[in-house]
Amino acid sequence: MQGFFASGHAVDLVLAVIAAELLWLTTRGGWSIADAALRLAPGALMLVALRAALTGMEWQWVSLPLLLSFPVHLADLARARRK
């Protein structure tokens, strides 16, 4: 199990589940691709940062997706507020 997490494959598995959720929401759930992507993207970006940290990447590769997740989250909130 330690190798599964240290290699980042645990995060890859969760990202695959999020991709499947995006597919399900847009094909069966009646969501637009923009709504579903904005809702799921902040969490996916935080998972990318986690993967970078787990695999020992430089701090910039950890901080960049974390930094990007916040404006995407704000865009999702703004979009939800308009509806």
Tab-separated table of N, CA, C and O in Angstrom:
chain	number	residue	atom	x	y	z
A	1	MET	N	0.816	-1.194	0.000
A	1	MET	CA	0.000	0.000	0.000
A	1	MET	C	0.858	1.256	0.000
A	1	MET	O	0.475	2.245	-0.617
A	2	GLN	N	1.979	1.214	0.706
A	2	GLN	CA	2.841	2.382	0.778
A	2	GLN	C	3.306	2.794	-0.617
A	2	GLN	O	3.308	3.979	-0.958
A	3	GLY	N	3.676	1.826	-1.433
A	3	GLY	CA	4.116	2.110	-2.790
A	3	GLY	C	3.000	2.674	-3.648
A	3	GLY	O	3.225	3.528	-4.510
A	4	PHE	N	1.772	2.197	-3.428
A	4	PHE	CA	0.606	2.671	-4.166
A	4	PHE	C	0.392	4.165	-3.935
A	4	PHE	O	0.102	4.908	-4.866
A	5	PHE	N	0.562	4.602	-2.694
A	5	PHE	CA	0.404	6.019	-2.376
A	5	PHE	C	1.632	6.825	-2.782
A	5	PHE	O	1.507	7.920	-3.329
A	6	ALA	N	2.810	6.314	-2.511
A	6	ALA	CA	4.043	7.045	-2.814
A	6	ALA	C	4.219	7.281	-4.305
A	6	ALA	O	4.796	8.284	-4.717
A	7	SER	N	3.701	6.380	-5.118
A	7	SER	CA	3.824	6.530	-6.569
A	7	SER	C	2.797	7.499	-7.143
A	7	SER	O	2.881	7.874	-8.309
A	8	GLY	N	1.807	7.867	-6.331
A	8	GLY	CA	0.755	8.752	-6.818
A	8	GLY	C	-0.405	8.016	-7.455
A	8	GLY	O	-1.392	8.634	-7.870
A	9	HIS	N	-0.323	6.692	-7.540
A	9	HIS	CA	-1.389	5.927	-8.201
A	9	HIS	C	-2.715	5.982	-7.447
A	9	HIS	O	-3.777	5.862	-8.061
A	10	ALA	N	-2.663	6.180	-6.150
A	10	ALA	CA	-3.913	6.333	-5.390
A	10	ALA	C	-4.659	7.579	-5.864
A	10	ALA	O	-5.879	7.563	-6.044
A	11	VAL	N	-3.920	8.647	-6.092
A	11	VAL	CA	-4.535	9.879	-6.592
A	11	VAL	C	-5.030	9.672	-8.014
A	11	VAL	O	-6.107	10.144	-8.380
A	12	ASP	N	-4.272	8.936	-8.819
A	12	ASP	CA	-4.711	8.643	-10.189
A	12	ASP	C	-6.061	7.931	-10.187
A	12	ASP	O	-6.925	8.223	-11.025
A	13	LEU	N	-6.231	7.015	-9.256
A	13	LEU	CA	-7.491	6.286	-9.147
A	13	LEU	C	-8.639	7.236	-8.812
A	13	LEU	O	-9.713	7.174	-9.424
A	14	VAL	N	-8.429	8.133	-7.870
A	14	VAL	CA	-9.472	9.093	-7.504
A	14	VAL	C	-9.765	10.039	-8.671
A	14	VAL	O	-10.928	10.372	-8.938
A	15	LEU	N	-8.734	10.454	-9.397
A	15	LEU	CA	-8.953	11.315	-10.568
A	15	LEU	C	-9.754	10.576	-11.647
A	15	LEU	O	-10.590	11.183	-12.331
A	16	ALA	N	-9.526	9.282	-11.790
A	16	ALA	CA	-10.303	8.489	-12.745
A	16	ALA	C	-11.771	8.432	-12.324
A	16	ALA	O	-12.670	8.502	-13.168
A	17	VAL	N	-12.021	8.323	-11.030
A	17	VAL	CA	-13.399	8.330	-10.528
A	17	VAL	C	-14.049	9.683	-10.804
A	17	VAL	O	-15.213	9.759	-11.204
A	18	ILE	N	-13.297	10.771	-10.625
A	18	ILE	CA	-13.832	12.102	-10.909
A	18	ILE	C	-14.132	12.242	-12.400
A	18	ILE	O	-15.161	12.817	-12.789
A	19	ALA	N	-13.280	11.697	-13.263
A	19	ALA	CA	-13.532	11.734	-14.706
A	19	ALA	C	-14.798	10.948	-15.046
A	19	ALA	O	-15.609	11.390	-15.870
A	20	ALA	N	-14.980	9.805	-14.395
A	20	ALA	CA	-16.195	9.020	-14.610
A	20	ALA	C	-17.424	9.785	-14.122
A	20	ALA	O	-18.486	9.748	-14.750
A	21	GLU	N	-17.287	10.492	-13.011
A	21	GLU	CA	-18.381	11.303	-12.492
A	21	GLU	C	-18.732	12.421	-13.468
A	21	GLU	O	-19.913	12.701	-13.709
A	22	LEU	N	-17.718	13.056	-14.038
A	22	LEU	CA	-17.951	14.097	-15.043
A	22	LEU	C	-18.718	13.524	-16.232
A	22	LEU	O	-19.699	14.120	-16.702
A	23	LEU	N	-18.303	12.374	-16.683
A	23	LEU	CA	-18.985	11.714	-17.803
A	23	LEU	C	-20.430	11.389	-17.442
A	23	LEU	O	-21.354	11.639	-18.229
A	24	TRP	N	-20.634	10.851	-16.252
A	24	TRP	CA	-21.987	10.499	-15.829
A	24	TRP	C	-22.863	11.747	-15.696
A	24	TRP	O	-24.018	11.751	-16.142
A	25	LEU	N	-22.344	12.788	-15.077
A	25	LEU	CA	-23.132	14.009	-14.884
A	25	LEU	C	-23.557	14.616	-16.210
A	25	LEU	O	-24.663	15.149	-16.336
A	26	THR	N	-22.678	14.555	-17.215
A	26	THR	CA	-22.986	15.194	-18.489
A	26	THR	C	-23.817	14.316	-19.419
A	26	THR	O	-24.536	14.835	-20.258
A	27	THR	N	-23.737	13.012	-19.261
A	27	THR	CA	-24.503	12.137	-20.154
A	27	THR	C	-25.814	11.655	-19.543
A	27	THR	O	-26.790	11.487	-20.257
A	28	ARG	N	-25.826	11.449	-18.257
A	28	ARG	CA	-27.025	10.909	-17.597
A	28	ARG	C	-27.647	11.873	-16.593
A	28	ARG	O	-28.823	11.777	-16.297
A	29	GLY	N	-26.846	12.764	-16.045
A	29	GLY	CA	-27.329	13.639	-14.983
A	29	GLY	C	-27.953	14.935	-15.459
A	29	GLY	O	-28.479	15.699	-14.652
A	30	GLY	N	-27.845	15.220	-16.740
A	30	GLY	CA	-28.449	16.418	-17.285
A	30	GLY	C	-27.663	17.697	-17.049
A	30	GLY	O	-28.184	18.791	-17.263
A	31	TRP	N	-26.423	17.586	-16.616
A	31	TRP	CA	-25.590	18.768	-16.377
A	31	TRP	C	-24.928	19.185	-17.685
A	31	TRP	O	-24.564	18.350	-18.508
A	32	SER	N	-24.695	20.475	-17.830
A	32	SER	CA	-23.878	20.929	-18.956
A	32	SER	C	-22.429	20.612	-18.627
A	32	SER	O	-22.058	20.477	-17.452
A	33	ILE	N	-21.614	20.523	-19.659
A	33	ILE	CA	-20.199	20.228	-19.444
A	33	ILE	C	-19.536	21.334	-18.623
A	33	ILE	O	-18.699	21.058	-17.765
A	34	ALA	N	-19.940	22.580	-18.868
A	34	ALA	CA	-19.351	23.702	-18.120
A	34	ALA	C	-19.710	23.623	-16.639
A	34	ALA	O	-18.850	23.825	-15.772
A	35	ASP	N	-20.975	23.335	-16.328
A	35	ASP	CA	-21.387	23.233	-14.925
A	35	ASP	C	-20.661	22.096	-14.215
A	35	ASP	O	-20.156	22.259	-13.108
A	36	ALA	N	-20.615	20.940	-14.860
A	36	ALA	CA	-19.972	19.782	-14.242
A	36	ALA	C	-18.468	20.002	-14.084
A	36	ALA	O	-17.895	19.688	-13.031
A	37	ALA	N	-17.832	20.561	-15.098
A	37	ALA	CA	-16.389	20.777	-15.038
A	37	ALA	C	-16.031	21.802	-13.960
A	37	ALA	O	-15.080	21.592	-13.204
A	38	LEU	N	-16.804	22.881	-13.889
A	38	LEU	CA	-16.523	23.881	-12.856
A	38	LEU	C	-16.753	23.331	-11.453
A	38	LEU	O	-16.063	23.710	-10.513
A	39	ARG	N	-17.718	22.454	-11.312
A	39	ARG	CA	-17.993	21.891	-9.991
A	39	ARG	C	-16.888	20.936	-9.556
A	39	ARG	O	-16.516	20.884	-8.389
A	40	LEU	N	-16.347	20.163	-10.499
A	40	LEU	CA	-15.367	19.130	-10.153
A	40	LEU	C	-13.918	19.594	-10.235
A	40	LEU	O	-13.038	19.005	-9.597
A	41	ALA	N	-13.646	20.634	-11.002
A	41	ALA	CA	-12.263	21.053	-11.255
A	41	ALA	C	-11.483	21.468	-10.005
A	41	ALA	O	-10.303	21.095	-9.886
A	42	PRO	N	-12.054	22.227	-9.066
A	42	PRO	CA	-11.245	22.596	-7.893
A	42	PRO	C	-10.727	21.379	-7.115
A	42	PRO	O	-9.557	21.326	-6.732
A	43	GLY	N	-11.576	20.407	-6.911
A	43	GLY	CA	-11.142	19.193	-6.217
A	43	GLY	C	-10.105	18.427	-7.014
A	43	GLY	O	-9.130	17.911	-6.445
A	44	ALA	N	-10.296	18.358	-8.323
A	44	ALA	CA	-9.325	17.672	-9.177
A	44	ALA	C	-7.969	18.381	-9.129
A	44	ALA	O	-6.923	17.727	-9.069
A	45	LEU	N	-7.988	19.695	-9.138
A	45	LEU	CA	-6.732	20.446	-9.052
A	45	LEU	C	-6.036	20.211	-7.718
A	45	LEU	O	-4.804	20.078	-7.664
A	46	MET	N	-6.792	20.142	-6.640
A	46	MET	CA	-6.179	19.858	-5.341
A	46	MET	C	-5.592	18.447	-5.311
A	46	MET	O	-4.542	18.212	-4.708
A	47	LEU	N	-6.245	17.512	-5.998
A	47	LEU	CA	-5.699	16.165	-6.083
A	47	LEU	C	-4.414	16.131	-6.908
A	47	LEU	O	-3.487	15.382	-6.583
A	48	VAL	N	-4.354	16.931	-7.955
A	48	VAL	CA	-3.118	17.022	-8.739
A	48	VAL	C	-1.982	17.558	-7.863
A	48	VAL	O	-0.848	17.067	-7.931
A	49	ALA	N	-2.294	18.540	-7.022
A	49	ALA	CA	-1.285	19.057	-6.087
A	49	ALA	C	-0.853	17.974	-5.107
A	49	ALA	O	0.340	17.845	-4.801
A	50	LEU	N	-1.802	17.205	-4.615
A	50	LEU	CA	-1.468	16.105	-3.708
A	50	LEU	C	-0.569	15.094	-4.395
A	50	LEU	O	0.416	14.630	-3.805
A	51	ARG	N	-0.876	14.780	-5.642
A	51	ARG	CA	-0.049	13.824	-6.380
A	51	ARG	C	1.373	14.356	-6.528
A	51	ARG	O	2.350	13.619	-6.370
A	52	ALA	N	1.487	15.629	-6.835
A	52	ALA	CA	2.816	16.236	-6.968
A	52	ALA	C	3.585	16.148	-5.649
A	52	ALA	O	4.782	15.839	-5.634
A	53	ALA	N	2.897	16.409	-4.548
A	53	ALA	CA	3.555	16.336	-3.235
A	53	ALA	C	3.962	14.903	-2.897
A	53	ALA	O	5.070	14.669	-2.394
A	54	LEU	N	3.080	13.961	-3.169
A	54	LEU	CA	3.380	12.560	-2.847
A	54	LEU	C	4.551	12.016	-3.650
A	54	LEU	O	5.294	11.156	-3.164
A	55	THR	N	4.708	12.501	-4.870
A	55	THR	CA	5.767	11.978	-5.730
A	55	THR	C	7.048	12.797	-5.642
A	55	THR	O	7.989	12.550	-6.385
A	56	GLY	N	7.090	13.778	-4.726
A	56	GLY	CA	8.318	14.514	-4.475
A	56	GLY	C	8.667	15.566	-5.513
A	56	GLY	O	9.835	15.906	-5.679
A	57	MET	N	7.673	16.086	-6.189
A	57	MET	CA	7.944	17.124	-7.185
A	57	MET	C	8.298	18.440	-6.494
A	57	MET	O	8.046	18.616	-5.307
A	58	GLU	N	8.870	19.339	-7.242
A	58	GLU	CA	9.246	20.654	-6.724
A	58	GLU	C	8.025	21.386	-6.194
A	58	GLU	O	6.904	21.154	-6.629
A	59	TRP	N	8.233	22.318	-5.279
A	59	TRP	CA	7.139	23.018	-4.616
A	59	TRP	C	6.258	23.776	-5.606
A	59	TRP	O	5.062	23.941	-5.368
A	60	GLN	N	6.829	24.234	-6.708
A	60	GLN	CA	6.036	24.981	-7.684
A	60	GLN	C	4.921	24.114	-8.268
A	60	GLN	O	3.824	24.603	-8.543
A	61	TRP	N	5.209	22.831	-8.462
A	61	TRP	CA	4.218	21.915	-9.035
A	61	TRP	C	3.157	21.524	-8.013
A	61	TRP	O	2.099	21.033	-8.377
A	62	VAL	N	3.459	21.725	-6.749
A	62	VAL	CA	2.457	21.518	-5.697
A	62	VAL	C	1.605	22.775	-5.552
A	62	VAL	O	0.367	22.707	-5.479
A	63	SER	N	2.244	23.922	-5.549
A	63	SER	CA	1.516	25.173	-5.295
A	63	SER	C	0.680	25.641	-6.486
A	63	SER	O	-0.379	26.246	-6.286
A	64	LEU	N	1.118	25.402	-7.709
A	64	LEU	CA	0.394	25.905	-8.877
A	64	LEU	C	-1.036	25.374	-8.966
A	64	LEU	O	-1.978	26.163	-9.084
A	65	PRO	N	-1.262	24.054	-8.895
A	65	PRO	CA	-2.651	23.597	-8.947
A	65	PRO	C	-3.476	24.063	-7.745
A	65	PRO	O	-4.677	24.318	-7.874
A	66	LEU	N	-2.827	24.185	-6.583
A	66	LEU	CA	-3.547	24.721	-5.422
A	66	LEU	C	-3.974	26.160	-5.676
A	66	LEU	O	-5.105	26.555	-5.380
A	67	LEU	N	-3.073	26.942	-6.234
A	67	LEU	CA	-3.373	28.337	-6.552
A	67	LEU	C	-4.495	28.432	-7.591
A	67	LEU	O	-5.404	29.251	-7.455
A	68	LEU	N	-4.466	27.592	-8.594
A	68	LEU	CA	-5.481	27.620	-9.645
A	68	LEU	C	-6.848	27.151	-9.158
A	68	LEU	O	-7.879	27.560	-9.703
A	69	SER	N	-6.870	26.304	-8.142
A	69	SER	CA	-8.152	25.773	-7.678
A	69	SER	C	-9.052	26.860	-7.098
A	69	SER	O	-10.277	26.782	-7.215
A	70	PHE	N	-8.453	27.893	-6.500
A	70	PHE	CA	-9.269	28.929	-5.872
A	70	PHE	C	-10.065	29.764	-6.876
A	70	PHE	O	-11.282	29.901	-6.722
A	71	PRO	N	-9.459	30.313	-7.941
A	71	PRO	CA	-10.284	31.066	-8.894
A	71	PRO	C	-11.316	30.190	-9.609
A	71	PRO	O	-12.407	30.664	-9.931
A	72	VAL	N	-10.986	28.936	-9.821
A	72	VAL	CA	-11.969	28.036	-10.440
A	72	VAL	C	-13.140	27.825	-9.489
A	72	VAL	O	-14.298	27.813	-9.900
A	73	HIS	N	-12.850	27.687	-8.211
A	73	HIS	CA	-13.906	27.556	-7.206
A	73	HIS	C	-14.778	28.812	-7.172
A	73	HIS	O	-16.008	28.719	-7.126
A	74	LEU	N	-14.139	29.984	-7.225
A	74	LEU	CA	-14.902	31.232	-7.252
A	74	LEU	C	-15.770	31.326	-8.505
A	74	LEU	O	-16.910	31.805	-8.438
A	75	ALA	N	-15.259	30.878	-9.630
A	75	ALA	CA	-16.054	30.874	-10.868
A	75	ALA	C	-17.257	29.957	-10.729
A	75	ALA	O	-18.358	30.294	-11.191
A	76	ASP	N	-17.078	28.810	-10.091
A	76	ASP	CA	-18.198	27.900	-9.858
A	76	ASP	C	-19.239	28.549	-8.955
A	76	ASP	O	-20.444	28.463	-9.223
A	77	LEU	N	-18.797	29.205	-7.892
A	77	LEU	CA	-19.736	29.883	-6.998
A	77	LEU	C	-20.494	30.990	-7.726
A	77	LEU	O	-21.712	31.135	-7.551
A	78	ALA	N	-19.791	31.761	-8.531
A	78	ALA	CA	-20.442	32.843	-9.295
A	78	ALA	C	-21.450	32.273	-10.275
A	78	ALA	O	-22.561	32.808	-10.437
A	79	ARG	N	-21.094	31.189	-10.935
A	79	ARG	CA	-22.005	30.554	-11.903
A	79	ARG	C	-23.239	30.003	-11.189
A	79	ARG	O	-24.360	30.169	-11.675
A	80	ALA	N	-23.055	29.404	-10.043
A	80	ALA	CA	-24.197	28.866	-9.292
A	80	ALA	C	-25.090	29.987	-8.774
A	80	ALA	O	-26.313	29.832	-8.731
A	81	ARG	N	-24.495	31.079	-8.411
A	81	ARG	CA	-25.270	32.209	-7.890
A	81	ARG	C	-26.165	32.835	-8.972
A	81	ARG	O	-27.254	33.326	-8.679
A	82	ARG	N	-25.680	32.831	-10.212
A	82	ARG	CA	-26.450	33.398	-11.326
A	82	ARG	C	-27.657	32.552	-11.688
A	82	ARG	O	-28.580	33.041	-12.315
A	83	LYS	N	-27.643	31.295	-11.332
A	83	LYS	CA	-28.755	30.406	-11.729
A	83	LYS	C	-29.895	30.489	-10.749
A	83	LYS	O	-29.846	30.776	-9.652
